[in-house]
């Protein structure tokens, strides 16, 4: 049984159908990437999974249906969504953002330990603990979004274009951190990315989404070798 | 100029200003968490005040009556959010304004139906002691009202800065969608915010009525107008602004009544003038913020 099972999932904004029955799975501890052009429906797919967008079909987390559940309760089950645009609580401090990341937890000591650990992993955040989060640079805010999600000790991390707006070097560091987190903590990830090269390096498997439908899937290795995917997403 | 008269008007202004500040805080609280200007805030407080009166009329001490009314108002405010406001969650701001105006009328009528239309007498929670300080009469009532406002401020500060639920309330005010993704139950927080706001209104009502003549269905309407002026002056998103501006508006009112003869009896001109000037000159208010946010 997969950790996340999406079967024939559809979603629409009003009369406009955006997802036309997509199916995908993420196993426990696995990193899976979704590639797709602008407007393909990648963000919508993640929002449907985390409950922000109403959807039809089947949606199971850890064997339990989460279709139609509130985002709050899906988050409490261990799905943490780092939204496109980062979802910074702009008027709150970095530290307050981090503490809200652990909102679903009650273990004070564990929270304190994690806080120390993630500040260690992301030194720029540690330096800016008491800075108003909205005044940080885009890259710093992206780090915060990821670190804040990790504070919830999720079992599945949904990442929507974490490299958006980051300098290449920062992106590379972020992906290295994600790889480490995945390896050491066994946190599964469903990653949406434009930076296909880096994403396919991190992920074990992937799907290609086009106009709301899955048009290709396979291991990261096979996808990287596929001629059309190379042309469309790897630029070579 | 008669300094004694000036200072006694200043004290008058401070005590009514503290009440405007209380109600302005209630308005700001809801605006911060939901972006809604609650025009029914005064009538919610009116109903609460009648509840206080009824409890006192049953023989409860005034302090106990206020305490129970504050608790009842908290629950009532939360229920109003869930039942009246939530269905309009996705509606346009105009629709929501109309909903709060509807609530205004409904609560006003409900109050008259439940409690009758005759004027009620509500005692004060404070002794009618008067101190004489260098010829200046200082009423315990005035000091009491200011102390209540001070306690409200401290309590709110502790709630918002030092508690988990306060942090969650601020998160919801900042970015509801991101908050939901972190597991914050936004609906519950909104109910909590409305409850808190109604509780503040209940306190304001219990303080204002003994200082005026009697409790009637229109007792809190002018207070609401002054409170709105205070919230506009301080900035609708600033609790500190609500308090400072509440006091300013109270003092401005007391002094204009005393010193500007033509404004006697039409003192409601004062808050309207304040609202207009603020909207023209500094729409964010004295302490209001335009969110600092980099995209
Ligand atoms: N709130 C909305 N209301 C109406 N249409 C929407 C809404 N959000 C997205 N859409 C439409 O749904 C389609 C898919 O959008 P989505 O954001 O899921 O794409 P995406 O694959 O994430 O694109 P990008 O790479 O640019 O982020 C687009 O055509 C978009 O215009
Ligand atoms: Mg997107």
PDB file of C-alpha atoms and ligand atoms in Angstrom, chain A residues 13 18 36-45 84 161 194, ligand 1:
ATOM      1  CA  UNK A  13     -12.693  25.976 -10.820  1.00  0.00           C
ATOM      2  CA  UNK A  18      -8.593  21.649 -14.712  1.00  0.00           C
ATOM      3  CA  UNK A  36       4.479  19.947 -16.511  1.00  0.00           C
ATOM      4  CA  UNK A  37       4.245  23.218 -18.410  1.00  0.00           C
ATOM      5  CA  UNK A  38       2.721  26.386 -16.976  1.00  0.00           C
ATOM      6  CA  UNK A  39      -0.985  25.951 -16.486  1.00  0.00           C
ATOM      7  CA  UNK A  40      -0.851  22.150 -16.727  1.00  0.00           C
ATOM      8  CA  UNK A  41      -2.573  21.815 -13.367  1.00  0.00           C
ATOM      9  CA  UNK A  42       0.369  20.941 -11.097  1.00  0.00           C
ATOM     10  CA  UNK A  43      -0.557  23.426  -8.389  1.00  0.00           C
ATOM     11  CA  UNK A  44      -4.185  22.415  -8.631  1.00  0.00           C
ATOM     12  CA  UNK A  45      -3.200  18.773  -8.130  1.00  0.00           C
ATOM     13  CA  UNK A  84       3.539  27.969  -4.554  1.00  0.00           C
ATOM     14  CA  UNK A 161       8.113  24.774  -7.178  1.00  0.00           C
ATOM     15  CA  UNK A 194      10.181  23.518 -13.408  1.00  0.00           C
TER      16      UNK A 194
HETATM   17  N1  LIG C   1      -8.506  30.069  -8.714  1.00  0.00           N
HETATM   18  C1  LIG C   1      -8.607  29.775 -10.018  1.00  0.00           C
HETATM   19  N2  LIG C   1      -9.716  30.116 -10.711  1.00  0.00           N
HETATM   20  C2  LIG C   1      -9.851  29.818 -12.027  1.00  0.00           C
HETATM   21  N3  LIG C   1      -8.915  29.162 -12.736  1.00  0.00           N
HETATM   22  C3  LIG C   1      -7.790  28.812 -12.109  1.00  0.00           C
HETATM   23  C4  LIG C   1      -7.567  29.090 -10.728  1.00  0.00           C
HETATM   24  N4  LIG C   1      -6.357  28.611 -10.390  1.00  0.00           N
HETATM   25  C5  LIG C   1      -5.845  28.057 -11.505  1.00  0.00           C
HETATM   26  N5  LIG C   1      -6.704  28.161 -12.540  1.00  0.00           N
HETATM   27  C6  LIG C   1      -6.471  27.659 -13.904  1.00  0.00           C
HETATM   28  O1  LIG C   1      -6.229  26.279 -13.825  1.00  0.00           O
HETATM   29  C7  LIG C   1      -5.199  25.903 -14.708  1.00  0.00           C
HETATM   30  C8  LIG C   1      -4.125  25.156 -13.971  1.00  0.00           C
HETATM   31  O2  LIG C   1      -3.539  26.021 -13.039  1.00  0.00           O
HETATM   32  P1  LIG C   1      -2.369  25.558 -12.059  1.00  0.00           P
HETATM   33  O3  LIG C   1      -2.075  26.703 -11.166  1.00  0.00           O
HETATM   34  O4  LIG C   1      -2.742  24.292 -11.425  1.00  0.00           O
HETATM   35  O5  LIG C   1      -1.181  25.338 -13.076  1.00  0.00           O
HETATM   36  P2  LIG C   1       0.344  24.961 -12.796  1.00  0.00           P
HETATM   37  O6  LIG C   1       0.617  23.719 -13.538  1.00  0.00           O
HETATM   38  O7  LIG C   1       0.637  24.964 -11.358  1.00  0.00           O
HETATM   39  O8  LIG C   1       1.080  26.171 -13.504  1.00  0.00           O
HETATM   40  P3  LIG C   1       2.434  26.965 -13.085  1.00  0.00           P
HETATM   41  O9  LIG C   1       3.583  26.141 -13.537  1.00  0.00           O
HETATM   42  O10 LIG C   1       2.360  28.230 -13.872  1.00  0.00           O
HETATM   43  O11 LIG C   1       2.391  27.190 -11.626  1.00  0.00           O
HETATM   44  C9  LIG C   1      -4.706  27.170 -15.385  1.00  0.00           C
HETATM   45  O12 LIG C   1      -5.289  27.247 -16.649  1.00  0.00           O
HETATM   46  C10 LIG C   1      -5.220  28.271 -14.503  1.00  0.00           C
HETATM   47  O13 LIG C   1      -5.520  29.423 -15.247  1.00  0.00           O
END
